PDB file of N, CA and C in Angstrom:
ATOM      1  N   MET A 158      16.805 -27.243  -7.708  1.00  0.00           N
ATOM      2  CA  MET A 158      17.878 -26.769  -8.544  1.00  0.00           C
ATOM      3  C   MET A 158      19.071 -26.454  -7.648  1.00  0.00           C
ATOM      4  N   HIS A 159      20.227 -26.887  -8.059  1.00  0.00           N
ATOM      5  CA  HIS A 159      21.436 -26.713  -7.268  1.00  0.00           C
ATOM      6  C   HIS A 159      22.378 -25.757  -7.993  1.00  0.00           C
ATOM      7  N   PHE A 160      22.938 -24.808  -7.246  1.00  0.00           N
ATOM      8  CA  PHE A 160      23.858 -23.834  -7.823  1.00  0.00           C
ATOM      9  C   PHE A 160      25.234 -24.034  -7.199  1.00  0.00           C
ATOM     10  N   ASP A 161      26.268 -23.948  -8.036  1.00  0.00           N
ATOM     11  CA  ASP A 161      27.642 -24.141  -7.564  1.00  0.00           C
ATOM     12  C   ASP A 161      28.218 -22.888  -6.913  1.00  0.00           C
ATOM     13  N   SER A 162      27.724 -21.721  -7.285  1.00  0.00           N
ATOM     14  CA  SER A 162      28.245 -20.480  -6.715  1.00  0.00           C
ATOM     15  C   SER A 162      27.123 -19.439  -6.688  1.00  0.00           C
ATOM     16  N   PHE A 163      27.417 -18.353  -6.016  1.00  0.00           N
ATOM     17  CA  PHE A 163      26.428 -17.278  -5.930  1.00  0.00           C
ATOM     18  C   PHE A 163      26.186 -16.652  -7.300  1.00  0.00           C
ATOM     19  N   SER A 164      27.230 -16.552  -8.115  1.00  0.00           N
ATOM     20  CA  SER A 164      27.048 -15.981  -9.455  1.00  0.00           C
ATOM     21  C   SER A 164      26.178 -16.899 -10.319  1.00  0.00           C
ATOM     22  N   ASP A 165      26.293 -18.229 -10.124  1.00  0.00           N
ATOM     23  CA  ASP A 165      25.393 -19.152 -10.825  1.00  0.00           C
ATOM     24  C   ASP A 165      23.956 -18.950 -10.365  1.00  0.00           C
ATOM     25  N   PHE A 166      23.803 -18.696  -9.070  1.00  0.00           N
ATOM     26  CA  PHE A 166      22.459 -18.427  -8.543  1.00  0.00           C
ATOM     27  C   PHE A 166      21.883 -17.173  -9.191  1.00  0.00           C
ATOM     28  N   LEU A 167      22.687 -16.105  -9.269  1.00  0.00           N
ATOM     29  CA  LEU A 167      22.205 -14.865  -9.876  1.00  0.00           C
ATOM     30  C   LEU A 167      21.907 -15.041 -11.357  1.00  0.00           C
ATOM     31  N   ALA A 168      22.650 -15.914 -12.033  1.00  0.00           N
ATOM     32  CA  ALA A 168      22.440 -16.152 -13.465  1.00  0.00           C
ATOM     33  C   ALA A 168      21.204 -16.997 -13.720  1.00  0.00           C
ATOM     34  N   MET A 169      20.762 -17.756 -12.728  1.00  0.00           N
ATOM     35  CA  MET A 169      19.562 -18.587 -12.818  1.00  0.00           C
ATOM     36  C   MET A 169      19.557 -19.487 -14.053  1.00  0.00           C
ATOM     37  N   GLY A 170      20.672 -20.082 -14.326  1.00  0.00           N
ATOM     38  CA  GLY A 170      20.747 -21.027 -15.436  1.00  0.00           C
ATOM     39  C   GLY A 170      20.482 -20.399 -16.789  1.00  0.00           C
ATOM     40  N   GLY A 171      20.805 -19.120 -16.937  1.00  0.00           N
ATOM     41  CA  GLY A 171      20.598 -18.442 -18.219  1.00  0.00           C
ATOM     42  C   GLY A 171      19.266 -17.720 -18.308  1.00  0.00           C
ATOM     43  N   TYR A 172      18.424 -17.848 -17.298  1.00  0.00           N
ATOM     44  CA  TYR A 172      17.104 -17.221 -17.309  1.00  0.00           C
ATOM     45  C   TYR A 172      17.007 -16.069 -16.300  1.00  0.00           C
ATOM     46  N   ALA A 173      18.132 -15.496 -15.953  1.00  0.00           N
ATOM     47  CA  ALA A 173      18.171 -14.479 -14.901  1.00  0.00           C
ATOM     48  C   ALA A 173      17.274 -13.283 -15.222  1.00  0.00           C
ATOM     49  N   PHE A 174      17.306 -12.816 -16.456  1.00  0.00           N
ATOM     50  CA  PHE A 174      16.506 -11.652 -16.810  1.00  0.00           C
ATOM     51  C   PHE A 174      15.035 -11.895 -16.517  1.00  0.00           C
ATOM     52  N   TYR A 175      14.504 -13.029 -16.929  1.00  0.00           N
ATOM     53  CA  TYR A 175      13.083 -13.322 -16.749  1.00  0.00           C
ATOM     54  C   TYR A 175      12.742 -13.583 -15.286  1.00  0.00           C
ATOM     55  N   VAL A 176      13.599 -14.300 -14.596  1.00  0.00           N
ATOM     56  CA  VAL A 176      13.345 -14.622 -13.195  1.00  0.00           C
ATOM     57  C   VAL A 176      13.372 -13.363 -12.352  1.00  0.00           C
ATOM     58  N   TRP A 177      14.427 -12.560 -12.481  1.00  0.00           N
ATOM     59  CA  TRP A 177      14.541 -11.369 -11.643  1.00  0.00           C
ATOM     60  C   TRP A 177      13.532 -10.299 -12.042  1.00  0.00           C
ATOM     61  N   LEU A 178      13.169 -10.262 -13.316  1.00  0.00           N
ATOM     62  CA  LEU A 178      12.114  -9.351 -13.748  1.00  0.00           C
ATOM     63  C   LEU A 178      10.787  -9.729 -13.093  1.00  0.00           C
ATOM     64  N   ALA A 179      10.498 -11.018 -13.043  1.00  0.00           N
ATOM     65  CA  ALA A 179       9.265 -11.474 -12.399  1.00  0.00           C
ATOM     66  C   ALA A 179       9.262 -11.135 -10.907  1.00  0.00           C
ATOM     67  N   TYR A 180      10.394 -11.359 -10.246  1.00  0.00           N
ATOM     68  CA  TYR A 180      10.493 -10.988  -8.830  1.00  0.00           C
ATOM     69  C   TYR A 180      10.329  -9.476  -8.658  1.00  0.00           C
ATOM     70  N   GLY A 181      10.953  -8.711  -9.518  1.00  0.00           N
ATOM     71  CA  GLY A 181      10.877  -7.255  -9.423  1.00  0.00           C
ATOM     72  C   GLY A 181       9.471  -6.727  -9.632  1.00  0.00           C
ATOM     73  N   ILE A 182       8.787  -7.249 -10.642  1.00  0.00           N
ATOM     74  CA  ILE A 182       7.410  -6.822 -10.894  1.00  0.00           C
ATOM     75  C   ILE A 182       6.504  -7.211  -9.732  1.00  0.00           C
ATOM     76  N   SER A 183       6.696  -8.396  -9.196  1.00  0.00           N
ATOM     77  CA  SER A 183       5.886  -8.831  -8.055  1.00  0.00           C
ATOM     78  C   SER A 183       6.139  -7.951  -6.838  1.00  0.00           C
ATOM     79  N   ALA A 184       7.390  -7.668  -6.550  1.00  0.00           N
ATOM     80  CA  ALA A 184       7.721  -6.821  -5.397  1.00  0.00           C
ATOM     81  C   ALA A 184       7.184  -5.408  -5.591  1.00  0.00           C
ATOM     82  N   ALA A 185       7.331  -4.857  -6.785  1.00  0.00           N
ATOM     83  CA  ALA A 185       6.824  -3.513  -7.057  1.00  0.00           C
ATOM     84  C   ALA A 185       5.304  -3.462  -6.917  1.00  0.00           C
ATOM     85  N   SER A 186       4.626  -4.494  -7.393  1.00  0.00           N
ATOM     86  CA  SER A 186       3.170  -4.545  -7.269  1.00  0.00           C
ATOM     87  C   SER A 186       2.737  -4.579  -5.808  1.00  0.00           C
ATOM     88  N   LEU A 187       3.419  -5.366  -5.003  1.00  0.00           N
ATOM     89  CA  LEU A 187       3.085  -5.442  -3.582  1.00  0.00           C
ATOM     90  C   LEU A 187       3.345  -4.113  -2.881  1.00  0.00           C
ATOM     91  N   ILE A 188       4.437  -3.457  -3.224  1.00  0.00           N
ATOM     92  CA  ILE A 188       4.750  -2.165  -2.618  1.00  0.00           C
ATOM     93  C   ILE A 188       3.697  -1.129  -2.993  1.00  0.00           C
ATOM     94  N   VAL A 189       3.307  -1.092  -4.256  1.00  0.00           N
ATOM     95  CA  VAL A 189       2.266  -0.157  -4.700  1.00  0.00           C
ATOM     96  C   VAL A 189       0.952  -0.452  -3.989  1.00  0.00           C
ATOM     97  N   LEU A 190       0.608  -1.717  -3.844  1.00  0.00           N
ATOM     98  CA  LEU A 190      -0.626  -2.097  -3.159  1.00  0.00           C
ATOM     99  C   LEU A 190      -0.606  -1.653  -1.700  1.00  0.00           C
ATOM    100  N   ILE A 191       0.509  -1.837  -1.023  1.00  0.00           N
ATOM    101  CA  ILE A 191       0.621  -1.426   0.379  1.00  0.00           C
ATOM    102  C   ILE A 191       0.509   0.094   0.504  1.00  0.00           C
ATOM    103  N   ILE A 192       1.210   0.822  -0.342  1.00  0.00           N
ATOM    104  CA  ILE A 192       1.160   2.283  -0.289  1.00  0.00           C
ATOM    105  C   ILE A 192      -0.254   2.774  -0.578  1.00  0.00           C
ATOM    106  N   ASN A 193      -0.892   2.197  -1.572  1.00  0.00           N
ATOM    107  CA  ASN A 193      -2.262   2.584  -1.915  1.00  0.00           C
ATOM    108  C   ASN A 193      -3.214   2.309  -0.756  1.00  0.00           C
ATOM    109  N   SER A 194      -3.052   1.197  -0.082  1.00  0.00           N
ATOM    110  CA  SER A 194      -3.912   0.859   1.055  1.00  0.00           C
ATOM    111  C   SER A 194      -3.716   1.837   2.205  1.00  0.00           C
ATOM    112  N   VAL A 195      -2.477   2.197   2.493  1.00  0.00           N
ATOM    113  CA  VAL A 195      -2.189   3.137   3.579  1.00  0.00           C
ATOM    114  C   VAL A 195      -2.778   4.509   3.259  1.00  0.00           C
ATOM    115  N   VAL A 196      -2.610   4.982   2.034  1.00  0.00           N
ATOM    116  CA  VAL A 196      -3.141   6.283   1.638  1.00  0.00           C
ATOM    117  C   VAL A 196      -4.666   6.273   1.696  1.00  0.00           C
ATOM    118  N   SER A 197      -5.285   5.220   1.213  1.00  0.00           N
ATOM    119  CA  SER A 197      -6.750   5.125   1.244  1.00  0.00           C
ATOM    120  C   SER A 197      -7.272   5.104   2.677  1.00  0.00           C
ATOM    121  N   ARG A 198      -6.585   4.411   3.549  1.00  0.00           N
ATOM    122  CA  ARG A 198      -6.984   4.339   4.956  1.00  0.00           C
ATOM    123  C   ARG A 198      -6.919   5.718   5.598  1.00  0.00           C
ATOM    124  N   ARG A 199      -5.854   6.448   5.330  1.00  0.00           N
ATOM    125  CA  ARG A 199      -5.721   7.804   5.881  1.00  0.00           C
ATOM    126  C   ARG A 199      -6.828   8.709   5.361  1.00  0.00           C
ATOM    127  N   GLN A 200      -7.131   8.623   4.067  1.00  0.00           N
ATOM    128  CA  GLN A 200      -8.188   9.451   3.496  1.00  0.00           C
ATOM    129  C   GLN A 200      -9.542   9.102   4.114  1.00  0.00           C
ATOM    130  N   LEU A 201      -9.788   7.822   4.342  1.00  0.00           N
ATOM    131  CA  LEU A 201     -11.041   7.397   4.955  1.00  0.00           C
ATOM    132  C   LEU A 201     -11.166   7.957   6.366  1.00  0.00           C
ATOM    133  N   PHE A 202     -10.104   7.871   7.162  1.00  0.00           N
ATOM    134  CA  PHE A 202     -10.145   8.392   8.523  1.00  0.00           C
ATOM    135  C   PHE A 202     -10.331   9.905   8.533  1.00  0.00           C
ATOM    136  N   ARG A 203      -9.691  10.603   7.603  1.00  0.00           N
ATOM    137  CA  ARG A 203      -9.887  12.053   7.509  1.00  0.00           C
ATOM    138  C   ARG A 203     -11.333  12.381   7.149  1.00  0.00           C
ATOM    139  N   SER A 204     -11.903  11.634   6.232  1.00  0.00           N
ATOM    140  CA  SER A 204     -13.284  11.846   5.830  1.00  0.00           C
ATOM    141  C   SER A 204     -14.241  11.605   6.998  1.00  0.00           C
ATOM    142  N   ILE A 205     -14.004  10.555   7.750  1.00  0.00           N
ATOM    143  CA  ILE A 205     -14.842  10.258   8.910  1.00  0.00           C
ATOM    144  C   ILE A 205     -14.718  11.356   9.957  1.00  0.00           C
ATOM    145  N   ALA A 206     -13.501  11.831  10.202  1.00  0.00           N
ATOM    146  CA  ALA A 206     -13.293  12.906  11.176  1.00  0.00           C
ATOM    147  C   ALA A 206     -13.995  14.184  10.731  1.00  0.00           C
ATOM    148  N   THR A 207     -13.916  14.506   9.450  1.00  0.00           N
ATOM    149  CA  THR A 207     -14.600  15.692   8.927  1.00  0.00           C
ATOM    150  C   THR A 207     -16.106  15.563   9.096  1.00  0.00           C
ATOM    151  N   GLN A 208     -16.629  14.399   8.793  1.00  0.00           N
ATOM    152  CA  GLN A 208     -18.067  14.172   8.935  1.00  0.00           C
ATOM    153  C   GLN A 208     -18.488  14.271  10.403  1.00  0.00           C
ATOM    154  N   ASN A 209     -17.695  13.740  11.310  1.00  0.00           N
ATOM    155  CA  ASN A 209     -18.005  13.826  12.738  1.00  0.00           C
ATOM    156  C   ASN A 209     -17.988  15.277  13.218  1.00  0.00           C
ATOM    157  N   ARG A 210     -17.003  16.064  12.767  1.00  0.00           N
ATOM    158  CA  ARG A 210     -16.957  17.476  13.153  1.00  0.00           C
ATOM    159  C   ARG A 210     -18.178  18.223  12.627  1.00  0.00           C
ATOM    160  N   ARG A 211     -18.573  17.935  11.398  1.00  0.00           N
ATOM    161  CA  ARG A 211     -19.738  18.579  10.793  1.00  0.00           C
ATOM    162  C   ARG A 211     -21.000  18.231  11.585  1.00  0.00           C
ATOM    163  N   GLN A 212     -21.158  16.970  11.932  1.00  0.00           N
ATOM    164  CA  GLN A 212     -22.327  16.559  12.711  1.00  0.00           C
ATOM    165  C   GLN A 212     -22.327  17.199  14.094  1.00  0.00           C
ATOM    166  N   GLN A 213     -21.151  17.312  14.707  1.00  0.00           N
ATOM    167  CA  GLN A 213     -21.066  17.932  16.032  1.00  0.00           C
ATOM    168  C   GLN A 213     -21.436  19.413  15.957  1.00  0.00           C
ATOM    169  N   ARG A 214     -21.002  20.103  14.904  1.00  0.00           N
ATOM    170  CA  ARG A 214     -21.376  21.508  14.733  1.00  0.00           C
ATOM    171  C   ARG A 214     -22.881  21.657  14.558  1.00  0.00           C
ATOM    172  N   GLN A 215     -23.505  20.715  13.830  1.00  0.00           N
ATOM    173  CA  GLN A 215     -24.953  20.762  13.651  1.00  0.00           C
ATOM    174  C   GLN A 215     -25.680  20.540  14.967  1.00  0.00           C
ATOM    175  N   VAL A 216     -25.192  19.617  15.773  1.00  0.00           N
ATOM    176  CA  VAL A 216     -25.798  19.353  17.076  1.00  0.00           C
ATOM    177  C   VAL A 216     -25.656  20.575  17.970  1.00  0.00           C
ATOM    178  N   ASN A 217     -24.476  21.178  17.969  1.00  0.00           N
ATOM    179  CA  ASN A 217     -24.241  22.359  18.791  1.00  0.00           C
ATOM    180  C   ASN A 217     -25.109  23.538  18.327  1.00  0.00           C
ATOM    181  N   ALA A 218     -25.253  23.702  17.026  1.00  0.00           N
ATOM    182  CA  ALA A 218     -26.074  24.792  16.500  1.00  0.00           C
ATOM    183  C   ALA A 218     -27.546  24.591  16.840  1.00  0.00           C
ATOM    184  N   SER A 219     -28.043  23.393  16.764  1.00  0.00           N
ATOM    185  CA  SER A 219     -29.448  23.139  17.096  1.00  0.00           C
ATOM    186  C   SER A 219     -29.680  23.260  18.597  1.00  0.00           C
ATOM    187  N   ALA A 220     -28.682  22.972  19.406  1.00  0.00           N
ATOM    188  CA  ALA A 220     -28.818  23.118  20.859  1.00  0.00           C
ATOM    189  C   ALA A 220     -28.859  24.599  21.240  1.00  0.00           C
ATOM    190  N   LYS A 221     -28.127  25.451  20.540  1.00  0.00           N
ATOM    191  CA  LYS A 221     -28.144  26.891  20.814  1.00  0.00           C
ATOM    192  C   LYS A 221     -29.468  27.508  20.419  1.00  0.00           C
ATOM    193  N   GLU A 222     -30.097  26.996  19.379  1.00  0.00           N
ATOM    194  CA  GLU A 222     -31.378  27.534  18.903  1.00  0.00           C
ATOM    195  C   GLU A 222     -32.503  27.193  19.876  1.00  0.00           C
ATOM    196  N   SER A 223     -32.387  26.111  20.594  1.00  0.00           N
ATOM    197  CA  SER A 223     -33.462  25.658  21.481  1.00  0.00           C
ATOM    198  C   SER A 223     -33.558  26.431  22.740  1.00  0.00           C
TER     199      SER A 223
END
């Protein structure tokens, strides 16, 4: 598809609303997916760190009892 000007490009041959809406929804979905992945990763690492601290306290407590 060939456009004569930038405004023709933005108009997308009369289908601008649908085209840009599709791009917007796709971009928003990708952004939400990235944010969700980063938050989940942080929560997982925090959970692992908490579990490691708990296990270390148990090891230390059993070593003191012996």
